[in-house]
mmCIF file of C-alpha atoms in Angstrom:
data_model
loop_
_atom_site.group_PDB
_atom_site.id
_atom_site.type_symbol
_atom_site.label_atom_id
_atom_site.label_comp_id
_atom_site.label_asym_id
_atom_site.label_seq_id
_atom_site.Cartn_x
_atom_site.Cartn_y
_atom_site.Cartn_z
ATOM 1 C CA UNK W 1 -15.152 -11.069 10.983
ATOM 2 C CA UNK W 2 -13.621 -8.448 8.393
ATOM 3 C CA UNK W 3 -14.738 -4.522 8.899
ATOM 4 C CA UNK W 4 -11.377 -3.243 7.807
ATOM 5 C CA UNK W 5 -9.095 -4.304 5.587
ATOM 6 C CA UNK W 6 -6.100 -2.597 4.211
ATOM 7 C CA UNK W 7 -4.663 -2.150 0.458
ATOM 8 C CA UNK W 8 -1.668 -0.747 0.284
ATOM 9 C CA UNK W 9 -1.224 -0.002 -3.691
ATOM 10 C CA UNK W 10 1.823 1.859 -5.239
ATOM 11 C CA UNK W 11 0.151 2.994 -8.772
ATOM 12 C CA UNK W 12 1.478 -0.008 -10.647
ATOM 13 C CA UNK W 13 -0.687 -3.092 -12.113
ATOM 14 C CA UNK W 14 0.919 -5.285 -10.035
ATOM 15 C CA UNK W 15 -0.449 -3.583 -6.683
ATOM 16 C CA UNK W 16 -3.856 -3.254 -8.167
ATOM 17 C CA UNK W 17 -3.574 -7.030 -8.729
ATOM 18 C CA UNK W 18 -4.897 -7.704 -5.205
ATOM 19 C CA UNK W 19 -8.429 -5.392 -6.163
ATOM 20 C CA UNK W 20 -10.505 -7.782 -7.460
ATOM 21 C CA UNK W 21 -9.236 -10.418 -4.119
ATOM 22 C CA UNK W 22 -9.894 -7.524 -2.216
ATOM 23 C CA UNK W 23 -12.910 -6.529 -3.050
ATOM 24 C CA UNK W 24 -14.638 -10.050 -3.085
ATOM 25 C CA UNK W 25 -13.577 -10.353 0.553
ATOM 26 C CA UNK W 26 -15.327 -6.589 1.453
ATOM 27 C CA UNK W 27 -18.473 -7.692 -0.345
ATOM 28 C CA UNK W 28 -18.809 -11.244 1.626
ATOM 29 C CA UNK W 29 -17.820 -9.260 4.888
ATOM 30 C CA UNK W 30 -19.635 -5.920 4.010
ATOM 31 C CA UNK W 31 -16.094 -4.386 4.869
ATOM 32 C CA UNK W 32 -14.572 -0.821 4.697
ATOM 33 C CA UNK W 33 -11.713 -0.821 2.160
ATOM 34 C CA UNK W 34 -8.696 1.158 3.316
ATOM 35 C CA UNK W 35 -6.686 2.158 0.396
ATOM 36 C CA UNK W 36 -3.147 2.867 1.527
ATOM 37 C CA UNK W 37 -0.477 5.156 -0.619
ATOM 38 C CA UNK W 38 3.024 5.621 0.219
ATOM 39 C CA UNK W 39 4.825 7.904 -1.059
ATOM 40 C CA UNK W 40 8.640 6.898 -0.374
ATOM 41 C CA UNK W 41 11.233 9.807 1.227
ATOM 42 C CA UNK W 42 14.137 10.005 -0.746
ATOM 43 C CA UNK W 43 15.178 12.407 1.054
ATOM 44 C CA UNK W 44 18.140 10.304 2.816
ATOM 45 C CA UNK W 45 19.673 9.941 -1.101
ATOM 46 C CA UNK W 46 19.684 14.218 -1.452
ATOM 47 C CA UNK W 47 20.131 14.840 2.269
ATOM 48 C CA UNK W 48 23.753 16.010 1.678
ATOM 49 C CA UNK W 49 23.641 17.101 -1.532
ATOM 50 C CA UNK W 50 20.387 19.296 -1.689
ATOM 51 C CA UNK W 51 17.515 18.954 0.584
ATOM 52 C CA UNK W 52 15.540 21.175 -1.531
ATOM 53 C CA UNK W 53 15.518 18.180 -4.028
ATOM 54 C CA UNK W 54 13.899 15.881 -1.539
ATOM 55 C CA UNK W 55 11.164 17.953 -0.541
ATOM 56 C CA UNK W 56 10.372 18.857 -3.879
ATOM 57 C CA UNK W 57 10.712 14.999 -5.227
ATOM 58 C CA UNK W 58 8.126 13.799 -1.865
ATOM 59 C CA UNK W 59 5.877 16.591 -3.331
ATOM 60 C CA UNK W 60 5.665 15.484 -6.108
ATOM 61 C CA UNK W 61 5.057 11.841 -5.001
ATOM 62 C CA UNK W 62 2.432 13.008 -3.177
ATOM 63 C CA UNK W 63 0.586 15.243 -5.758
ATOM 64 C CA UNK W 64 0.927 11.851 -8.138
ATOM 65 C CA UNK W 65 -0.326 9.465 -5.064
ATOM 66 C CA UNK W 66 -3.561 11.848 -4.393
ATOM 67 C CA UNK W 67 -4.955 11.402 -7.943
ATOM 68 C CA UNK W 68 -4.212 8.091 -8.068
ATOM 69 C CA UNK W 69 -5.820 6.868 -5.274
ATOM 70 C CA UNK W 70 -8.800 9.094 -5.601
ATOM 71 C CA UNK W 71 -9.216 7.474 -8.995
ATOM 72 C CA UNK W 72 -9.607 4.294 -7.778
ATOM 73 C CA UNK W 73 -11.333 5.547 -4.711
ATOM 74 C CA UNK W 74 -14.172 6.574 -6.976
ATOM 75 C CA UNK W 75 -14.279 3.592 -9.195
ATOM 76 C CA UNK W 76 -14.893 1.825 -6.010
ATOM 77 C CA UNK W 77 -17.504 4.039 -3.852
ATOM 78 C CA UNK W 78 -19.221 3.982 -7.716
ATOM 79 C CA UNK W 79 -19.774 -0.001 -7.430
ATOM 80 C CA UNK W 80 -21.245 0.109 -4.007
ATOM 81 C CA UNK W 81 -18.306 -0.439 -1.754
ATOM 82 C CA UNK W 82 -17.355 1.605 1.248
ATOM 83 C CA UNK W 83 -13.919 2.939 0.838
ATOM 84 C CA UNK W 84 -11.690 5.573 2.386
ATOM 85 C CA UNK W 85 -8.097 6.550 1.277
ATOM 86 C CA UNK W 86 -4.834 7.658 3.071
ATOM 87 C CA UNK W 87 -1.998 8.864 1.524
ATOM 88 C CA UNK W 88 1.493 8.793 3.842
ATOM 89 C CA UNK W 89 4.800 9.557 3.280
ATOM 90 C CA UNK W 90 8.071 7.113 4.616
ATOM 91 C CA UNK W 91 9.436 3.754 4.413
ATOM 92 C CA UNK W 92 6.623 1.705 2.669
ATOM 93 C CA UNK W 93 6.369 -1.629 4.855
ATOM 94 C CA UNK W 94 6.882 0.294 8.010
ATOM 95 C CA UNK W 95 3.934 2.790 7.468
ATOM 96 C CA UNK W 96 1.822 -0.405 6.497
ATOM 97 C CA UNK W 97 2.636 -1.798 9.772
ATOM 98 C CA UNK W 98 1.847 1.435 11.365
ATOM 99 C CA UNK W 99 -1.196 2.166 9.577
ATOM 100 C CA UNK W 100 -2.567 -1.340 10.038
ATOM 101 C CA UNK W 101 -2.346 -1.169 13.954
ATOM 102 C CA UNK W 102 -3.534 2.962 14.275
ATOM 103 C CA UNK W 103 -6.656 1.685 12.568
ATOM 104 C CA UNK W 104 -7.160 -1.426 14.027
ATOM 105 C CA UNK W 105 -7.820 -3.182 10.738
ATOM 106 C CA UNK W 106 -8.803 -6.824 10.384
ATOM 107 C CA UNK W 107 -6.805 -7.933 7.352
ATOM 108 C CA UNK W 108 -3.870 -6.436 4.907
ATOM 109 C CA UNK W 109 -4.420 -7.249 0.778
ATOM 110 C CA UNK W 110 -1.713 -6.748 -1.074
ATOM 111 C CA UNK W 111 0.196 -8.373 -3.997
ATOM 112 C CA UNK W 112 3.822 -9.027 -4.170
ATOM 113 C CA UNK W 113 5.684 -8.996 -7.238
ATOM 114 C CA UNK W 114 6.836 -12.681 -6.726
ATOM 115 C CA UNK W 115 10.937 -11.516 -7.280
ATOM 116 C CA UNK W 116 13.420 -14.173 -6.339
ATOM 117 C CA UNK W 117 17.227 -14.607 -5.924
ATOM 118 C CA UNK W 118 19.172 -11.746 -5.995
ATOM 119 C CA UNK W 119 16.434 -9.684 -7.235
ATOM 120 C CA UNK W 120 14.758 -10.054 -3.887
ATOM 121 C CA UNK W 121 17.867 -9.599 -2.133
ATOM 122 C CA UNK W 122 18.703 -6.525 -3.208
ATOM 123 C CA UNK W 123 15.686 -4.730 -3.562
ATOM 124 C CA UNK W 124 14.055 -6.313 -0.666
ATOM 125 C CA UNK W 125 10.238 -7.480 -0.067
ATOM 126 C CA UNK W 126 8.067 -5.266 1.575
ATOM 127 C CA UNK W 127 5.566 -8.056 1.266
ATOM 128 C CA UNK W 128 7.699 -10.334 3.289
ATOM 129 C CA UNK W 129 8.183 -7.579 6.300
ATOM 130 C CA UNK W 130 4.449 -7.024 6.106
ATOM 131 C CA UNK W 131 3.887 -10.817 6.216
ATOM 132 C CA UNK W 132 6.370 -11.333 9.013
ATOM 133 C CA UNK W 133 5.682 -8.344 11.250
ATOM 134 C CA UNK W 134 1.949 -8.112 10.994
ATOM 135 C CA UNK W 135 -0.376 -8.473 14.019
ATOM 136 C CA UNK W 136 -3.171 -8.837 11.603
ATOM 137 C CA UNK W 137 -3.852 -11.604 8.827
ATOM 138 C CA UNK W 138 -2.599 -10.709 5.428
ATOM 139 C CA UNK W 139 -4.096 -11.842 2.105
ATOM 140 C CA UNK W 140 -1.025 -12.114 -0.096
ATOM 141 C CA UNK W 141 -1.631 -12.104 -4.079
ATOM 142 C CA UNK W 142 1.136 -12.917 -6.200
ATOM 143 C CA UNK W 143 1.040 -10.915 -9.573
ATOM 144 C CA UNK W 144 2.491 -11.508 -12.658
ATOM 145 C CA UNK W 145 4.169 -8.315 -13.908
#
């Protein structure tokens, strides 16, 4: 039923909270783990003042988001489990959206950090636009930071 499933993770404990969910459901499927990095654009916060600072700030993102993912990339094809990584730069729920239907996956796991009030208000859930705008089913783990 699952071949692909998606894990968008940010480089924090909380994202990699959804791993061990994640991983139980590719080893009862025999799924392909996606592993999903975003690297935000600030550039929108510099665009007046410097756009040399927002290219070199997504750069650096990037550079960060490669090793990252190709950290946990490893630990993962070194326990048996088919993975592949992408790394992509722009708003973060959008690209999950976008990357979810380009590769047809079956299922997004990610965790949410669970904020409330204003809190969620003014930073916003990108779990909730995942959950809300998804075509596909998503597997959403609530981590304690």
């Amino acid at each position: 039923m699952y071949k692909k499933i998606l894990v968008p993770l940010d480089g924090s404990t909380v994202a990699e909270g959804v791993l061990p969910h994640a991983k139980s459901l590719a080893y009862s499927e025999g799924a392909e783990l996606i592993l999903l990095t975003v690297a935000a654009n600030p550039a929108m916060d510099y665009l007046f003042s410097d756009p040399g600072i927002a290219e070199t700030a997504v750069q650096e993102q990037v550079e960060k988001s490669k090793a990252y993912i190709s950290t946990i990339e490893n630990d993962l094809h070194s326990a048996g489990f088919k993975v592949s990584t992408l790394m992509r730069v722009g708003s973060v729920a959008e690209v999950i959206l976008s990357v979810a239907e380009e590769l047809q996956v079956d299922a997004i796991a990610m965790s949410t950090h669970g904020r409330t009030g204003a809190a969620r208000w003014l930073l916003g859930s990108v779990a909730e636009r995942v959950v809300h705008n998804s075509n596909v089913p998503v597997l959403l783990i609530r981590v304690k930071e």
